[in-house]
Short mmCIF file of N, CA and C in Angstrom, two decimals:
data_model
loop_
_atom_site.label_atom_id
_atom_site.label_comp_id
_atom_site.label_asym_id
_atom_site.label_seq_id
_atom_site.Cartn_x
_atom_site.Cartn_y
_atom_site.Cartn_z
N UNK A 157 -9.71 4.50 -31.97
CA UNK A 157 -8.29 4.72 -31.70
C UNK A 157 -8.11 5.05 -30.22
N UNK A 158 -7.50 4.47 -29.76
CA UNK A 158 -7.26 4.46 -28.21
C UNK A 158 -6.10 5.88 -28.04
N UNK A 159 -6.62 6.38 -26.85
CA UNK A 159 -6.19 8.58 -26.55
C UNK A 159 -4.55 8.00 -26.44
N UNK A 160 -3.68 8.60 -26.77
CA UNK A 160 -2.12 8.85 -26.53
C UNK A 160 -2.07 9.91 -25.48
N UNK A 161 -1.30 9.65 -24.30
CA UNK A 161 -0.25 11.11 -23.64
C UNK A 161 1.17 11.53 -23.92
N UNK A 162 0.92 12.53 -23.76
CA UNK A 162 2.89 13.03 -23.73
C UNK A 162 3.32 12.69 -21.88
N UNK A 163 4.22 12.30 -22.06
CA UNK A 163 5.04 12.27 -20.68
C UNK A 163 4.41 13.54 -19.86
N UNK A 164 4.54 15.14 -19.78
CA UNK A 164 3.89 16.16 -19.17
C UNK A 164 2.51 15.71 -18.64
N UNK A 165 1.75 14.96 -19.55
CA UNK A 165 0.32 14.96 -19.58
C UNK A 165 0.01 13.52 -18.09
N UNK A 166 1.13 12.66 -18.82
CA UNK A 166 1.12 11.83 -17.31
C UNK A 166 1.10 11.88 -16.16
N UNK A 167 2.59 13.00 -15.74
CA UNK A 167 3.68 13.32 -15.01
C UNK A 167 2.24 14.14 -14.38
N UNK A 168 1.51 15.03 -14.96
CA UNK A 168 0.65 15.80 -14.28
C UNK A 168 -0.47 14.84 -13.95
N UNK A 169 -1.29 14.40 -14.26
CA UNK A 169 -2.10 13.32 -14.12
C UNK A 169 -2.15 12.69 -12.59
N UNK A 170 -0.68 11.91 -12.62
CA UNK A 170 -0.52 11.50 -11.54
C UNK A 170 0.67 11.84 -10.47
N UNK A 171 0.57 12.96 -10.88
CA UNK A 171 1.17 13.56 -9.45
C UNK A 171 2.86 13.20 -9.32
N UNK A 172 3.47 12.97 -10.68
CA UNK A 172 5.06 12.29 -10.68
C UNK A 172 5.69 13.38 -11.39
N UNK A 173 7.01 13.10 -11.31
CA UNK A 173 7.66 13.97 -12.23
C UNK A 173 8.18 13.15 -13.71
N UNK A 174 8.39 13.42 -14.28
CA UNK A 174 9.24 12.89 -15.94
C UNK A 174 9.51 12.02 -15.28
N UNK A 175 11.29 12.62 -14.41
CA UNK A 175 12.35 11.55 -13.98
C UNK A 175 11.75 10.13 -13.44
N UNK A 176 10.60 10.24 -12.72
CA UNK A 176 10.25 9.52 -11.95
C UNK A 176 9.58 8.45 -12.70
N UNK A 177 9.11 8.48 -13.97
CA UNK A 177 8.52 8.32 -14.83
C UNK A 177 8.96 7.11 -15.89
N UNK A 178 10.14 7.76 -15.96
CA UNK A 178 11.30 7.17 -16.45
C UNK A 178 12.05 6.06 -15.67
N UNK A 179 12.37 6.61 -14.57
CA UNK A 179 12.52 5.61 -13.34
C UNK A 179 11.76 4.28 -13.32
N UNK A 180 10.46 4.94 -13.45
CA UNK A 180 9.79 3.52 -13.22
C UNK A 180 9.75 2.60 -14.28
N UNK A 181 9.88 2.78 -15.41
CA UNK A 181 9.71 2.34 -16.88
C UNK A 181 11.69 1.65 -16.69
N UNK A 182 12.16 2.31 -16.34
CA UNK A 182 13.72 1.83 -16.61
C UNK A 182 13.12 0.52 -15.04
N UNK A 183 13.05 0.80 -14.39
CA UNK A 183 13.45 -0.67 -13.11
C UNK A 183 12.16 -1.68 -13.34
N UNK A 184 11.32 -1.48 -14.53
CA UNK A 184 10.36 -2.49 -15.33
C UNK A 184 9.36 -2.74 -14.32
N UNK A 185 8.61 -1.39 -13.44
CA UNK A 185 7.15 -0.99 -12.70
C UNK A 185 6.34 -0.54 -14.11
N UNK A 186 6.98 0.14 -14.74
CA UNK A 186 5.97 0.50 -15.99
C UNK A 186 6.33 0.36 -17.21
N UNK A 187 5.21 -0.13 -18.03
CA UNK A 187 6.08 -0.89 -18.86
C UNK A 187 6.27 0.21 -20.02
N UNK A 188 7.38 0.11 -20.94
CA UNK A 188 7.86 0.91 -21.85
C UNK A 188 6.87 1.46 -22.91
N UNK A 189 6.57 2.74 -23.58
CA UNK A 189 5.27 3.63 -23.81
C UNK A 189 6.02 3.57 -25.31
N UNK A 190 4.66 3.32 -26.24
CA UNK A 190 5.18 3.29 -27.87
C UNK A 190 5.69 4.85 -28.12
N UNK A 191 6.13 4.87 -28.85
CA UNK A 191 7.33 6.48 -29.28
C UNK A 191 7.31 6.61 -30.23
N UNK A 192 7.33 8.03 -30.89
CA UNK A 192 6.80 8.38 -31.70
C UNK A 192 8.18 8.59 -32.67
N UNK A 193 8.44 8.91 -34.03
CA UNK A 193 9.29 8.92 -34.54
C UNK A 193 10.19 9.81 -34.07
N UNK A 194 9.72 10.59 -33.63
CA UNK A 194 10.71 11.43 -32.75
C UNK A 194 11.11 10.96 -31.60
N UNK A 195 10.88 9.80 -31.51
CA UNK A 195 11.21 9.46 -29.98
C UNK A 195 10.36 9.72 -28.23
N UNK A 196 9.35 10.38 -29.06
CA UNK A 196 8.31 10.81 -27.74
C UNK A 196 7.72 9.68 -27.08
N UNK A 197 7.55 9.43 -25.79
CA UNK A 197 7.05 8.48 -25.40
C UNK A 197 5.64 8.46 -25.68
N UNK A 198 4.96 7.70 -25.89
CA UNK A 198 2.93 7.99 -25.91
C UNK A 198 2.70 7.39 -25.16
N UNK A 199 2.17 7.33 -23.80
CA UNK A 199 1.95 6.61 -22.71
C UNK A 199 0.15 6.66 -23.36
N UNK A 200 -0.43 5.39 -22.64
CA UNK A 200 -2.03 5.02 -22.57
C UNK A 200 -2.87 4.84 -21.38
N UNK A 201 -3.91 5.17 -21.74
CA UNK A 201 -4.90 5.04 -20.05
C UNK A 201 -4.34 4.10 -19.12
N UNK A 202 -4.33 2.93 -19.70
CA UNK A 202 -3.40 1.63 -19.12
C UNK A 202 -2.26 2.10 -18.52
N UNK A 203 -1.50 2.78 -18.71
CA UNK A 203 -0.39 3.23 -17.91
C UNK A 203 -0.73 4.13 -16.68
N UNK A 204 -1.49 5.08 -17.52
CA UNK A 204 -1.98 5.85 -16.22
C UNK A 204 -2.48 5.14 -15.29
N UNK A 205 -3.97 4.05 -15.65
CA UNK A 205 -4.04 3.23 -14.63
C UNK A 205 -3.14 2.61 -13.59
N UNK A 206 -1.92 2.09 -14.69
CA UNK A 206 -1.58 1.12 -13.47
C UNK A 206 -0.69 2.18 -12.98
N UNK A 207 0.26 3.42 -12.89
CA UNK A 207 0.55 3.55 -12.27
C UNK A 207 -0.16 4.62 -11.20
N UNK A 208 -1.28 4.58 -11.22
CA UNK A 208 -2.00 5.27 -10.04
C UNK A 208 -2.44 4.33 -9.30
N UNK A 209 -2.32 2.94 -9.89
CA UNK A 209 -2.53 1.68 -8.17
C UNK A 209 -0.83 1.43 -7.84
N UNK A 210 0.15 1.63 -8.33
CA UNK A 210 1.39 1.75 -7.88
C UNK A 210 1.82 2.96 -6.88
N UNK A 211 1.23 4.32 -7.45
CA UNK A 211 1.21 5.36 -6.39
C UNK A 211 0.30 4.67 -5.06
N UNK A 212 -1.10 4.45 -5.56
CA UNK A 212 -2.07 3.66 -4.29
C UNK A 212 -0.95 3.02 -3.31
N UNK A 213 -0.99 1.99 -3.83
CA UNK A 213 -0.06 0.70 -3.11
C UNK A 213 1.41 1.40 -2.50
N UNK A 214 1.94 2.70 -2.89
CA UNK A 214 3.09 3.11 -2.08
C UNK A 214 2.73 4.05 -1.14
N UNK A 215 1.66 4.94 -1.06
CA UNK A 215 1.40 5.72 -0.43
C UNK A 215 -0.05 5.27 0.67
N UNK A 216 -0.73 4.65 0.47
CA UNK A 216 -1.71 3.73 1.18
C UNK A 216 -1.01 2.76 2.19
N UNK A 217 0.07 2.04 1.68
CA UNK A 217 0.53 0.69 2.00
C UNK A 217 1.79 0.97 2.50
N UNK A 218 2.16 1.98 2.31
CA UNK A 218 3.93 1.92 2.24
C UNK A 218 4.82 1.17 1.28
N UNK A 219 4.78 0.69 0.51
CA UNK A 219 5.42 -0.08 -0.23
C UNK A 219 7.25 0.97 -0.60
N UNK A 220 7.90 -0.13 -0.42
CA UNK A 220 9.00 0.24 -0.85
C UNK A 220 8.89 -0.23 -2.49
N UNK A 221 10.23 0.27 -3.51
CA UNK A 221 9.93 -0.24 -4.61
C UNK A 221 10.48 -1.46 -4.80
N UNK A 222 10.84 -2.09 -4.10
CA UNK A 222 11.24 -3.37 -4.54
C UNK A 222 9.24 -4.24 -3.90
N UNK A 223 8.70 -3.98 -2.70
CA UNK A 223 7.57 -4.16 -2.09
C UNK A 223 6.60 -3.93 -3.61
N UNK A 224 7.14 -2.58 -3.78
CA UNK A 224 5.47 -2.52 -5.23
C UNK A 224 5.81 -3.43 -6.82
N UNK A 225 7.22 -4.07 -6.29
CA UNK A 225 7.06 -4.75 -7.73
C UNK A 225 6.60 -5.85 -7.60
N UNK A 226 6.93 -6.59 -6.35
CA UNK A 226 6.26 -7.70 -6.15
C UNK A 226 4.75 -7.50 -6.02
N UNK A 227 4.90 -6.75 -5.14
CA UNK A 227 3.39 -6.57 -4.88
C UNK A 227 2.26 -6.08 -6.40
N UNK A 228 3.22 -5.48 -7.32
CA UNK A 228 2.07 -5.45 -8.75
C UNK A 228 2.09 -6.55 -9.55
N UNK A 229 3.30 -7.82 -9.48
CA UNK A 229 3.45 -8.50 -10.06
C UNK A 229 2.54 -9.73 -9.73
N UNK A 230 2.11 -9.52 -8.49
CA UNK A 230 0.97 -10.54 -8.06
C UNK A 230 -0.49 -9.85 -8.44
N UNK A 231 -0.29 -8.45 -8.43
CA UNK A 231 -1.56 -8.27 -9.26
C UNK A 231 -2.09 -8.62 -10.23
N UNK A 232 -1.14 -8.48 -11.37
CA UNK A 232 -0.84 -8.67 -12.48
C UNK A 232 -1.32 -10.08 -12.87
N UNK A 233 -1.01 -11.01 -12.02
CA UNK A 233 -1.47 -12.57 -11.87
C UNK A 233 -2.43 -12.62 -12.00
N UNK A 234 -2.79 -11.96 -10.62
CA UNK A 234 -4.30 -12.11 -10.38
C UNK A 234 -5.68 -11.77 -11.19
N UNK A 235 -5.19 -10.80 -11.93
CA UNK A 235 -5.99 -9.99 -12.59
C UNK A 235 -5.72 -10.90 -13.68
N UNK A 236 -5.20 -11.68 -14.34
CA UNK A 236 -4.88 -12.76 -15.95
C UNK A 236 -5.66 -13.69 -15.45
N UNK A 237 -5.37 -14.42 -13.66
CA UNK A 237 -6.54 -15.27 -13.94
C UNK A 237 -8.08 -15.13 -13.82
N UNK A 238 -8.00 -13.65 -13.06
CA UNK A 238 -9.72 -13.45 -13.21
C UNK A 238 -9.84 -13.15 -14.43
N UNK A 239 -9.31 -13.19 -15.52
CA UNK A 239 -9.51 -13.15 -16.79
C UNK A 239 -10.18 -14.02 -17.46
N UNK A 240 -9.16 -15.13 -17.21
CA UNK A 240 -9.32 -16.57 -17.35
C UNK A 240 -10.69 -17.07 -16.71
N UNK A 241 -11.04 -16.77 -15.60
CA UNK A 241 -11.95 -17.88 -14.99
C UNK A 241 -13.48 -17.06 -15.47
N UNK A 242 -13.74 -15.60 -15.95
CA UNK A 242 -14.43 -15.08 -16.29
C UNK A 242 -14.96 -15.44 -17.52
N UNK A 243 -13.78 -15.90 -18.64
CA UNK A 243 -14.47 -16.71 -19.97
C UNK A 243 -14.76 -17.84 -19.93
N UNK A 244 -14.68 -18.51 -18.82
CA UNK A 244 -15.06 -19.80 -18.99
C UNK A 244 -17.11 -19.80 -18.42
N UNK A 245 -17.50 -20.52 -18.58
CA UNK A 245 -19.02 -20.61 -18.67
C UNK A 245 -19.31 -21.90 -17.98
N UNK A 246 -18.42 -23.08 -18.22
CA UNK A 246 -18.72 -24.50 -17.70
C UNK A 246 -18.24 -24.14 -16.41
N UNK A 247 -19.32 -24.68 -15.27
CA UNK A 247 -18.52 -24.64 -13.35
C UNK A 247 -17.82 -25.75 -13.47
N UNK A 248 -17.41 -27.07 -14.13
CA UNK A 248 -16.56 -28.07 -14.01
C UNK A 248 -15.08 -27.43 -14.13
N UNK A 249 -15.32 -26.19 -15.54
CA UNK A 249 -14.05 -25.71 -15.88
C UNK A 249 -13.49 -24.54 -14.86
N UNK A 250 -14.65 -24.09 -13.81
CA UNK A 250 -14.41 -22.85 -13.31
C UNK A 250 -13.50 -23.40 -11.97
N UNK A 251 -13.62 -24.21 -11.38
CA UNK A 251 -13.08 -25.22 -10.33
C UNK A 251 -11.77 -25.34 -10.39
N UNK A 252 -11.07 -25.36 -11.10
CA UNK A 252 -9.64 -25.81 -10.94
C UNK A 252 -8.90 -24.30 -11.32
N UNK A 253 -9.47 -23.16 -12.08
CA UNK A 253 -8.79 -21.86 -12.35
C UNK A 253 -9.35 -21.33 -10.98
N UNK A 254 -9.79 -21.49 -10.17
CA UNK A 254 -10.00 -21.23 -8.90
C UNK A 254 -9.02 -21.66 -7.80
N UNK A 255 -9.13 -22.99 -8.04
CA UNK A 255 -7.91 -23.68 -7.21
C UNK A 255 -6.78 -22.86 -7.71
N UNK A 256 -6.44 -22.69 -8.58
CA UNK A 256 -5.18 -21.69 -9.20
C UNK A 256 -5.50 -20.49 -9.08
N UNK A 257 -6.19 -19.84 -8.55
CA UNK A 257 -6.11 -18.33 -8.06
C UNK A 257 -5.58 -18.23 -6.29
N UNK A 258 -6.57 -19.43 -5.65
CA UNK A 258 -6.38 -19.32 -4.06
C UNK A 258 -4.99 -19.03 -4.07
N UNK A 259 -3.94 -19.64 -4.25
CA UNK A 259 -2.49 -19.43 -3.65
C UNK A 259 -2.04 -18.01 -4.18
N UNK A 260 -2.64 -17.60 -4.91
CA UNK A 260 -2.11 -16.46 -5.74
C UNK A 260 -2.60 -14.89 -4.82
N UNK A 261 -3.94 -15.17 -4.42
CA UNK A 261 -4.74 -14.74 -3.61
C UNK A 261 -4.29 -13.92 -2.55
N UNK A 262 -3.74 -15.56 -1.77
CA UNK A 262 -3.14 -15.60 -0.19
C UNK A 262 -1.59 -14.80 -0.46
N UNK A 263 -0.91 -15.04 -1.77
CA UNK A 263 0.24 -14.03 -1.49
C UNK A 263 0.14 -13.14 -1.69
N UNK A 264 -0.85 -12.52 -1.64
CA UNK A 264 -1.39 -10.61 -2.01
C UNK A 264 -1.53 -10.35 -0.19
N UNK A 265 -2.15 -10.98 0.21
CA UNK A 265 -2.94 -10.95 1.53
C UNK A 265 -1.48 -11.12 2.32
N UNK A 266 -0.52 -12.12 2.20
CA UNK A 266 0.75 -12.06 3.06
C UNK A 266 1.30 -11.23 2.99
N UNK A 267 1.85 -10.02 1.77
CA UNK A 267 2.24 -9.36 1.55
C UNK A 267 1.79 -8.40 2.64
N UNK A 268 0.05 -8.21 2.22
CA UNK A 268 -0.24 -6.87 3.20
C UNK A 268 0.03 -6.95 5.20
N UNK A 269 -0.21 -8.60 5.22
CA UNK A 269 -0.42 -8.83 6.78
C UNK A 269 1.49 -8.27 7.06
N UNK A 270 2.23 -8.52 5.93
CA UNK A 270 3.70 -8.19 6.82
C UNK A 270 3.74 -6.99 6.84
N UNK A 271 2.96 -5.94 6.02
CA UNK A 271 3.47 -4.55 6.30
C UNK A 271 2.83 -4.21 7.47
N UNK A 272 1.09 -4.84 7.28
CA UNK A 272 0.71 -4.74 9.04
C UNK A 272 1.35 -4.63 10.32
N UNK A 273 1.94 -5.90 9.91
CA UNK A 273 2.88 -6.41 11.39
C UNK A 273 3.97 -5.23 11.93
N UNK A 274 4.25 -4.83 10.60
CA UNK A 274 5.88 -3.70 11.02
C UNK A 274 5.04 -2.32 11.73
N UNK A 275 3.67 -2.13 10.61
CA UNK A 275 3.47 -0.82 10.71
C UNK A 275 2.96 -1.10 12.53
N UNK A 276 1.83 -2.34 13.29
CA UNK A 276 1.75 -2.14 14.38
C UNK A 276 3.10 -1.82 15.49
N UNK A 277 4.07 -2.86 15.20
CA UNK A 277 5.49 -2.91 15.76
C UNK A 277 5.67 -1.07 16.07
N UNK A 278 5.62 -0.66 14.66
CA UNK A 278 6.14 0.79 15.07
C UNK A 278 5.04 1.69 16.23
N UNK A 279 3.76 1.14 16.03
CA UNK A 279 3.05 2.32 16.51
C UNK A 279 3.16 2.01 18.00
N UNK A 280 3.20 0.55 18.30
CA UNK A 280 3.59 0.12 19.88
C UNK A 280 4.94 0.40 20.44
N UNK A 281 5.86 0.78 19.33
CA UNK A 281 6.76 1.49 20.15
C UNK A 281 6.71 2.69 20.30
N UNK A 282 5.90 4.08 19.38
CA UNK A 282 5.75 5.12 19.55
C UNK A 282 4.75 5.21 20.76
N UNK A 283 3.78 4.28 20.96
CA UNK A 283 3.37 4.14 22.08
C UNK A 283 3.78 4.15 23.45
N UNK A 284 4.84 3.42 23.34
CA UNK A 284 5.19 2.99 25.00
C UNK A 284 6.28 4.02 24.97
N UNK A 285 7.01 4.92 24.16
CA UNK A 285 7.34 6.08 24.41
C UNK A 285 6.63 7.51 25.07
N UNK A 286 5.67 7.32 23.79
CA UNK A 286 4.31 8.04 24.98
C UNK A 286 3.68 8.09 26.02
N UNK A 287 3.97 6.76 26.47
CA UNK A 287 4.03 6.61 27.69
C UNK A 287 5.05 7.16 28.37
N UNK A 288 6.24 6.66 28.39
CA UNK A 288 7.22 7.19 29.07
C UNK A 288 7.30 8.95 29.55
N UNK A 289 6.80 9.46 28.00
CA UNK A 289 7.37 11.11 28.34
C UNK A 289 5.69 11.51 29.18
N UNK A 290 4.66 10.79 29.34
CA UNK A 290 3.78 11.61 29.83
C UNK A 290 4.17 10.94 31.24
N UNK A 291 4.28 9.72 31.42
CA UNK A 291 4.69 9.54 32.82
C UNK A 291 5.78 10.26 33.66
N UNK A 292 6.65 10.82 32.73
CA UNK A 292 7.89 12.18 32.82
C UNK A 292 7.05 13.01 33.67
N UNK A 293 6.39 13.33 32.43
CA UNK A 293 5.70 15.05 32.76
C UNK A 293 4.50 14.53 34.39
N UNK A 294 4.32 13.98 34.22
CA UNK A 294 3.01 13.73 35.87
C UNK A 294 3.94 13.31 36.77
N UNK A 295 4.99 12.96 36.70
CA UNK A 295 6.05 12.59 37.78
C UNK A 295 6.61 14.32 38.24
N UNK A 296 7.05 14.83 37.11
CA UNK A 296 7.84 16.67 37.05
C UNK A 296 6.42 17.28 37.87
N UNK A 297 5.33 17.18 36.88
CA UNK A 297 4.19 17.98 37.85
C UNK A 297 4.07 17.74 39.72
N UNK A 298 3.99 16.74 39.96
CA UNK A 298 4.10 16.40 41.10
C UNK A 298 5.11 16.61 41.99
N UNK A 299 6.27 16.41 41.38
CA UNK A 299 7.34 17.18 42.13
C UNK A 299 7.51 19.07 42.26
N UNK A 300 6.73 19.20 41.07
CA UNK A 300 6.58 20.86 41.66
C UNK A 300 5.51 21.45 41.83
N UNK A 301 4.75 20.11 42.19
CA UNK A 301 2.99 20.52 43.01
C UNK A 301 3.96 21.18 44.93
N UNK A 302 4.59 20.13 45.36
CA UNK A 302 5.09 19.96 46.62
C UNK A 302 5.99 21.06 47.32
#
């Protein structure tokens, strides 16, 4: 019999609150937890899992939540066809669920190169600010070296 949680048991687990919990299950990041006649949610390892690579992927990556749905929904892919190409045994058959992973692949990898791009953007402008205020301050020093 596979372990059941209570919502608390999650919420603590991974570092969320209920609301948040709920949140994610209502905008369909996590998927809805069997309930008990009372209505209790029973969340499963599987949940916990995936949403501790959803915390990963927002707090590692930045992901906004519209960013982590896409971005799990290509997981999600990815991970059905390494499913797929894992039961197969014939390399004639392994060849073409391959060809059907590459594109799937490369949009995991585009995903990350655009947050790259923003996150360098920002640090080269916090940069050349840093520049500016230390070139401030050695310009001020010098004027009240004199």
């Amino acid at each position: 019999m596979t372990a059941k949680f209570k919502i608390d048991d999650v919420a603590k687990e991974c570092g969320l609150t209920k609301r948040t919990l709920r949140y994610y299950e209502e905008i369909g990041l996590l998927s809805p937890p069997e309930r008990t006649d009372g209505g209790i949610r029973m969340y499963t390892q599987e949940h916990i899992d995936r949403l501790k690579r959803l915390i990963n992927a927002r707090d590692v990556l930045g992901f906004s939540l519209q960013e982590l749905q896409r971005y799990i929904s290509i997981t999600e892919e990815l991970e059905s066809h390494r499913q797929g190409y894992r039961q197969i045994s014939d390399d004639k058959e392994k060849l073409p669920k391959l060809i059907q992973l590459e594109p799937v692949v490369k949009n995991q990898l585009v995903i990350i190169e655009e947050k790259l791009e923003k996150m360098i953007e920002m640090r080269d402008e916090i940069q050349q600010f840093l520049n500016r205020v230390q070139a401030a301050i050695a310009r001020m020093n010098g004027e009240n070296e004199q």
